[in-house]
Amino acid sequence: MRLFLERLLRCPNTKATLTKLVFVEVDGETIDGVFIGPNGFAYPIVNGIPRMLPDAFDLFPEFVLKYQNELNANGIEYRKVGSLSSAEHALKKRTQETFGYQWNQFPDMVEQNRKFFITNYSSVPEAFFKGKLGLDAGCGFGRHIYYSSECGATMIGLDYSAAIDAAAKVTNGKPNIHLVQGDIFNPPFADETFDFFYSFGVLHHLPDPLKGFCSLLPKVKRGGSAFVWLYGKQRKVLNGILEAMRFFSKRLPMSVLKPIALVLAVVDYYCVILPYKVVSTIFPIEKIFPVFKTGRFSIYTKLPFKITYADWFDRLSPPLRYYYDEHDLNEWVVAGNLKNERIQATGKFGWKLYGERE
Ligand SMILES: C[S@@+](CC[C@H](N)C(=O)[O-])C[C@H]1O[C@@H](n2cnc3c(N)ncnc32)[C@H](O)[C@@H]1O
């Protein structure tokens, strides 16, 4: 963790500034340490990443064991702090477990990610990012933050799960990327810190997506931008079938879910996607039926098998998936008091929402 990030961080619970204790430092970067806030709140810094969650010490028992003496000597309470009901807690834990597992199993950067970042997910052109300070809320294994930083932004990546450790490997110490493990509902930053935030494919997995969006907005400066990508309601039948499958799959352990995702991916890729690819090289399907241009085949034929596999896991595992239409997103614009808003469909998969803070 570098000084740049340290200066931006606040206690997620009290919003107060933090005091840092350093246990291991390399070349001026804190590798292991603790942030101490008021009222007994403390957050470990583990493997160079600040873990700004109330129960963060529970996630790193080895860290607690290793630094027991230092923690005790400084009177740091590493018990759980929080007030969630057991149902809320179980939901958050499953979200944390599935995505942490998923992105450490499938941290695959493919060259098409850059194009998809701009054309499918982002509502702004590449030039937008240059010289700005941005937040990638729910950065996962880091595919989007990698490119937003390449486009010239200094980026902070926030994620709730161990996906943040996969992101650290993918972004590999890039000087304009800084990573934090934390919760969108309690972002560990002062208000009006960022020029923009984006959140792609994340908020629809939260128990209250609009609340998550509204927790992020104050972190952006007035006049700053917010843009998100969310699942669309348009594919009613497919979404219905998927939700019926998910009724069972979201309860399964990861070790069972992974082979199921593999079987579905093999069938999907070798029986549907590849044949479509072969036929479309002989017969110009997408020219004759433009509706296929924005469909899933058009995307998956350009991607390697491993992405189909990762995406089947992604469909089946998270505890929650909400779907949206234009009307819903107009309500977000009103709730967020946004100006200069744009709402665009990305095929039938989802929606891009862009707006600026009043
Ligand atoms: C489907 S993944 C998308 C990751 C990334 N945006 C991408 O498109 O590759 C959703 C991510 O949101 C993260 N997430 C879920 N709930 C969160 C929360 N409350 N706060 C921060 N991140 C969260 C998950 O850990 C996961 O990495």
XYZ file of C-alpha atoms and ligand atoms in Angstrom:
385
model
C 0.000 0.000 0.000
C 1.382 3.345 -1.064
C 1.093 6.733 0.630
C -1.262 7.998 -2.094
C -3.954 5.510 -1.070
C -3.263 5.922 2.636
C -4.117 9.626 2.404
C -7.511 8.849 0.824
C -8.632 6.225 3.317
C -11.073 6.866 6.158
C -12.676 4.636 8.771
C -15.671 3.114 6.938
C -17.737 3.194 10.127
C -16.955 6.627 11.569
C -15.472 8.406 8.507
C -12.629 9.584 10.760
C -9.003 9.702 9.667
C -6.894 6.723 10.665
C -3.611 6.096 12.413
C -1.304 3.506 10.924
C 0.915 0.936 12.628
C 3.482 -0.634 10.339
C 4.624 -4.243 10.856
C 6.392 -4.812 7.515
C 7.440 -2.160 5.016
C 9.262 -2.632 1.704
C 10.555 0.324 -0.351
C 8.256 2.731 1.488
C 5.149 0.573 0.889
C 3.290 -0.910 3.833
C 2.946 -4.659 3.357
C 1.577 -5.658 6.772
C 0.169 -3.312 9.376
C -3.007 -1.995 10.963
C -5.155 1.100 10.611
C -6.647 2.301 13.860
C -9.751 4.437 13.942
C -11.796 5.855 16.821
C -14.081 3.766 19.083
C -11.936 0.644 18.839
C -12.294 0.184 15.082
C -9.201 -1.356 13.531
C -8.472 -2.712 10.053
C -5.546 -4.912 9.066
C -3.292 -4.218 6.092
C -2.489 -7.671 4.716
C -0.153 -8.350 1.775
C -0.100 -4.646 0.926
C -3.917 -4.306 0.770
C -5.920 -2.443 3.428
C -8.876 -4.600 4.515
C -11.486 -2.016 5.512
C -14.215 -4.376 6.726
C -15.572 -4.627 10.275
C -14.813 -8.350 10.435
C -11.548 -8.171 8.512
C -9.443 -9.782 11.246
C -11.685 -12.876 11.030
C -10.726 -13.227 7.361
C -7.009 -13.400 8.180
C -6.457 -15.717 11.162
C -2.826 -16.280 10.137
C -2.194 -12.534 10.225
C -3.702 -12.357 13.726
C -1.540 -15.260 14.871
C 1.610 -13.781 13.353
C 1.133 -10.313 14.854
C -0.655 -11.289 18.083
C 1.988 -9.639 20.274
C 1.988 -6.364 18.315
C -1.825 -6.275 18.271
C -2.084 -6.967 21.987
C 0.688 -4.513 22.865
C -1.233 -1.754 21.080
C -4.572 -2.745 22.633
C -6.118 -3.574 19.247
C -9.324 -5.543 19.490
C -9.478 -7.941 16.617
C -12.918 -9.277 17.426
C -15.780 -8.833 15.001
C -17.485 -5.433 14.985
C -20.836 -5.209 13.266
C -24.580 -5.261 13.661
C -25.932 -7.389 10.811
C -28.809 -9.828 11.313
C -27.813 -13.462 10.756
C -29.689 -13.587 7.384
C -27.920 -10.439 6.135
C -24.637 -11.786 7.409
C -25.131 -15.142 5.613
C -25.963 -13.340 2.356
C -22.886 -11.134 2.551
C -20.669 -14.092 3.423
C -21.935 -16.121 0.438
C -21.342 -13.132 -1.863
C -17.852 -12.765 -0.472
C -17.154 -16.492 -0.750
C -18.456 -17.012 -4.299
C -16.746 -14.006 -5.868
C -13.531 -14.527 -3.941
C -13.442 -18.105 -5.232
C -14.585 -17.215 -8.764
C -12.046 -14.521 -9.511
C -9.143 -16.454 -8.022
C -10.136 -19.461 -10.170
C -10.841 -17.465 -13.363
C -8.579 -14.398 -13.381
C -8.323 -14.473 -17.172
C -7.360 -11.321 -18.997
C -8.116 -11.642 -22.710
C -7.291 -9.030 -25.332
C -11.011 -8.439 -26.104
C -11.458 -7.054 -22.563
C -10.167 -3.666 -23.640
C -12.731 -3.311 -26.432
C -15.550 -4.590 -24.192
C -14.506 -2.170 -21.447
C -15.143 0.808 -23.721
C -17.947 -0.433 -25.981
C -20.023 -2.722 -23.761
C -19.600 -1.418 -20.228
C -18.327 2.131 -20.150
C -20.517 5.116 -21.022
C -17.555 7.397 -21.774
C -14.809 7.461 -24.430
C -11.187 6.549 -23.652
C -10.158 10.229 -23.527
C -12.444 10.787 -20.504
C -10.098 8.972 -18.135
C -6.891 10.948 -18.674
C -5.647 12.748 -15.554
C -8.688 11.869 -13.432
C -8.961 10.102 -10.085
C -11.514 7.292 -10.262
C -13.055 4.512 -8.209
C -13.816 1.063 -9.650
C -16.492 -0.150 -7.223
C -16.498 -3.966 -7.190
C -13.357 -4.258 -9.298
C -13.308 -8.083 -9.200
C -10.067 -9.503 -10.586
C -9.206 -6.166 -12.160
C -9.998 -6.426 -15.877
C -11.656 -2.989 -16.092
C -9.355 -1.139 -13.720
C -6.436 -2.371 -15.787
C -7.777 -0.519 -18.835
C -9.133 2.591 -17.093
C -5.638 3.068 -15.689
C -4.134 2.445 -19.161
C -6.413 5.218 -20.425
C -4.656 7.608 -18.030
C -6.713 7.626 -14.826
C -5.338 7.060 -11.346
C -7.619 4.335 -10.093
C -8.705 2.971 -6.740
C -10.182 -0.539 -6.903
C -12.625 -1.516 -4.164
C -13.887 -5.056 -3.706
C -15.587 -6.932 -0.892
C -14.061 -10.338 -1.551
C -10.706 -12.054 -2.045
C -11.123 -11.068 -5.705
C -9.035 -8.077 -4.607
C -6.025 -10.417 -4.244
C -6.556 -11.666 -7.800
C -6.726 -8.013 -8.908
C -3.387 -7.376 -7.182
C -1.805 -10.118 -9.320
C -3.453 -8.976 -12.571
C -2.524 -5.313 -12.075
C 0.911 -6.311 -10.799
C 1.978 -3.148 -8.980
C 0.928 -0.694 -11.748
C 1.799 2.676 -10.188
C -1.584 4.303 -10.904
C -3.682 1.465 -9.459
C -4.385 1.153 -5.723
C -6.500 -1.625 -4.223
C -8.711 -1.788 -1.128
C -10.881 -4.550 0.293
C -14.082 -2.865 1.414
C -17.843 -2.623 1.142
C -19.771 -0.447 -1.316
C -22.338 0.210 1.430
C -19.567 1.744 3.592
C -16.903 3.058 1.220
C -13.753 3.864 3.217
C -13.163 7.300 1.669
C -13.954 10.904 2.480
C -16.853 12.504 0.594
C -16.004 14.243 -2.705
C -12.739 12.344 -3.180
C -13.138 11.118 -6.773
C -13.679 12.672 -10.205
C -15.784 9.641 -11.115
C -16.788 6.172 -10.109
C -17.922 3.274 -12.210
C -19.320 -0.082 -11.229
C -19.742 -2.731 -13.898
C -21.733 -5.880 -13.217
C -21.721 -5.380 -9.454
C -24.645 -3.444 -8.002
C -27.257 -5.970 -9.236
C -25.664 -8.498 -6.843
C -26.235 -6.332 -3.756
C -29.193 -6.801 -1.398
C -30.229 -3.185 -2.098
C -28.591 -2.059 -5.379
C -29.958 1.494 -5.363
C -28.768 1.986 -1.776
C -25.310 0.807 -2.893
C -25.357 3.301 -5.780
C -26.397 6.117 -3.432
C -23.622 5.189 -0.942
C -21.050 5.690 -3.696
C -22.372 8.968 -5.112
C -21.212 11.270 -2.273
C -17.662 9.993 -2.789
C -17.636 11.764 -6.162
C -16.999 15.511 -6.394
C -19.914 17.771 -7.377
C -20.194 17.708 -11.164
C -18.263 14.413 -11.204
C -19.474 11.347 -13.087
C -21.005 8.024 -12.122
C -21.587 5.205 -14.567
C -22.758 1.668 -14.063
C -23.632 -1.453 -16.017
C -26.504 -3.645 -14.872
C -28.326 -6.757 -16.110
C -31.349 -6.159 -18.340
C -34.870 -7.501 -17.883
C -35.402 -7.893 -21.646
C -34.615 -11.608 -21.964
C -37.566 -12.654 -19.828
C -37.657 -16.339 -20.795
C -33.885 -16.896 -20.547
C -33.688 -14.975 -17.287
C -36.608 -17.047 -15.947
C -34.885 -20.336 -16.852
C -31.627 -19.129 -15.353
C -33.314 -18.072 -12.099
C -34.978 -21.512 -11.871
C -31.515 -23.126 -12.178
C -30.071 -20.660 -9.725
C -32.671 -21.571 -7.093
C -30.591 -24.742 -6.600
C -27.152 -23.720 -7.807
C -26.708 -20.720 -5.503
C -26.930 -23.076 -2.527
C -24.215 -25.442 -3.727
C -20.646 -25.493 -2.437
C -18.021 -24.141 -4.836
C -16.439 -27.576 -5.306
C -19.750 -28.927 -6.704
C -20.636 -25.811 -8.683
C -17.358 -25.677 -10.582
C -17.763 -29.052 -12.399
C -21.433 -28.220 -13.130
C -20.337 -24.920 -14.713
C -17.718 -26.847 -16.692
C -20.291 -29.284 -18.124
C -22.659 -26.454 -19.099
C -19.792 -24.508 -20.653
C -18.624 -27.511 -22.699
C -22.155 -28.092 -24.037
C -22.687 -24.373 -24.688
C -19.324 -23.797 -26.354
C -18.933 -26.968 -28.418
C -22.598 -27.589 -29.322
C -23.817 -24.005 -29.820
C -21.107 -21.325 -29.964
C -18.559 -23.151 -32.149
C -21.160 -24.417 -34.671
C -22.521 -20.850 -34.879
C -18.979 -19.600 -35.518
C -18.421 -22.151 -38.295
C -21.792 -21.447 -39.943
C -21.272 -17.676 -39.736
C -17.947 -17.930 -41.605
C -19.804 -19.596 -44.525
C -23.129 -17.789 -44.294
C -23.279 -14.087 -43.210
C -25.883 -14.600 -40.474
C -25.248 -11.261 -38.771
C -25.574 -9.277 -42.017
C -28.866 -10.914 -42.908
C -30.246 -10.972 -39.342
C -28.720 -7.918 -37.579
C -30.421 -8.961 -34.345
C -27.629 -11.578 -33.933
C -24.987 -8.820 -33.946
C -25.797 -7.824 -30.384
C -26.593 -11.339 -29.175
C -24.475 -13.591 -27.000
C -23.158 -15.650 -29.923
C -21.551 -12.644 -31.489
C -19.630 -12.041 -28.236
C -18.719 -15.602 -27.250
C -17.448 -16.616 -30.707
C -14.722 -13.980 -30.255
C -13.674 -15.266 -26.844
C -11.770 -18.368 -25.713
C -13.546 -21.299 -24.041
C -12.332 -20.312 -20.568
C -14.543 -17.179 -20.632
C -17.654 -19.251 -21.385
C -16.644 -21.447 -18.433
C -16.067 -18.479 -16.094
C -19.368 -16.910 -17.157
C -21.360 -20.069 -16.432
C -19.880 -20.097 -12.944
C -20.700 -16.386 -12.635
C -24.340 -16.981 -13.624
C -24.916 -19.840 -11.211
C -23.067 -18.906 -8.033
C -23.988 -15.469 -6.611
C -26.844 -15.414 -4.102
C -28.558 -12.425 -5.757
C -29.115 -11.139 -9.289
C -31.511 -8.266 -9.989
C -32.609 -7.224 -13.483
C -33.427 -3.747 -14.786
C -35.254 -1.820 -17.507
C -35.138 1.792 -18.616
C -37.934 2.788 -16.266
C -36.017 1.418 -13.242
C -32.895 3.311 -14.249
C -34.834 6.548 -14.592
C -35.750 6.042 -10.941
C -32.029 5.774 -10.140
C -31.449 9.083 -11.930
C -34.093 10.734 -9.755
C -32.910 9.061 -6.530
C -29.307 10.072 -7.238
C -30.353 13.592 -8.306
C -28.217 13.166 -11.440
C -27.873 15.569 -14.343
C -26.767 15.037 -17.967
C -27.968 11.457 -17.658
C -27.772 8.841 -20.437
C -29.394 5.429 -20.345
C -28.388 3.005 -23.111
C -29.180 -0.664 -23.718
C -26.250 -2.990 -24.448
C -28.090 -5.496 -26.616
C -30.542 -7.473 -24.523
C -27.993 -8.235 -21.815
C -27.986 -5.066 -19.860
C -28.022 -1.328 -19.432
C -25.460 1.420 -19.127
C -26.412 4.349 -16.924
C -24.342 7.550 -16.885
C -24.989 10.665 -14.814
C -23.257 13.577 -13.110
C -23.620 14.745 -9.510
C -25.535 17.980 -9.044
C -19.647 -10.034 -11.174
S -18.266 -9.443 -10.308
C -17.783 -8.091 -11.364
C -16.347 -7.721 -11.189
C -15.828 -6.649 -12.165
N -16.546 -5.409 -12.046
C -15.860 -7.168 -13.585
O -16.763 -6.784 -14.327
O -14.999 -7.964 -13.912
C -18.946 -8.583 -8.903
C -17.878 -8.106 -7.917
O -18.507 -7.268 -6.947
C -17.930 -7.547 -5.682
N -18.890 -7.152 -4.635
C -20.050 -7.756 -4.310
N -20.640 -7.109 -3.278
C -19.820 -6.061 -2.963
C -19.869 -5.039 -1.979
N -20.876 -4.942 -1.108
N -18.863 -4.142 -1.951
C -17.811 -4.222 -2.830
N -17.723 -5.191 -3.756
C -18.707 -6.094 -3.838
C -17.656 -9.034 -5.715
O -16.692 -9.425 -4.764
C -17.218 -9.245 -7.159
O -15.830 -9.187 -7.310
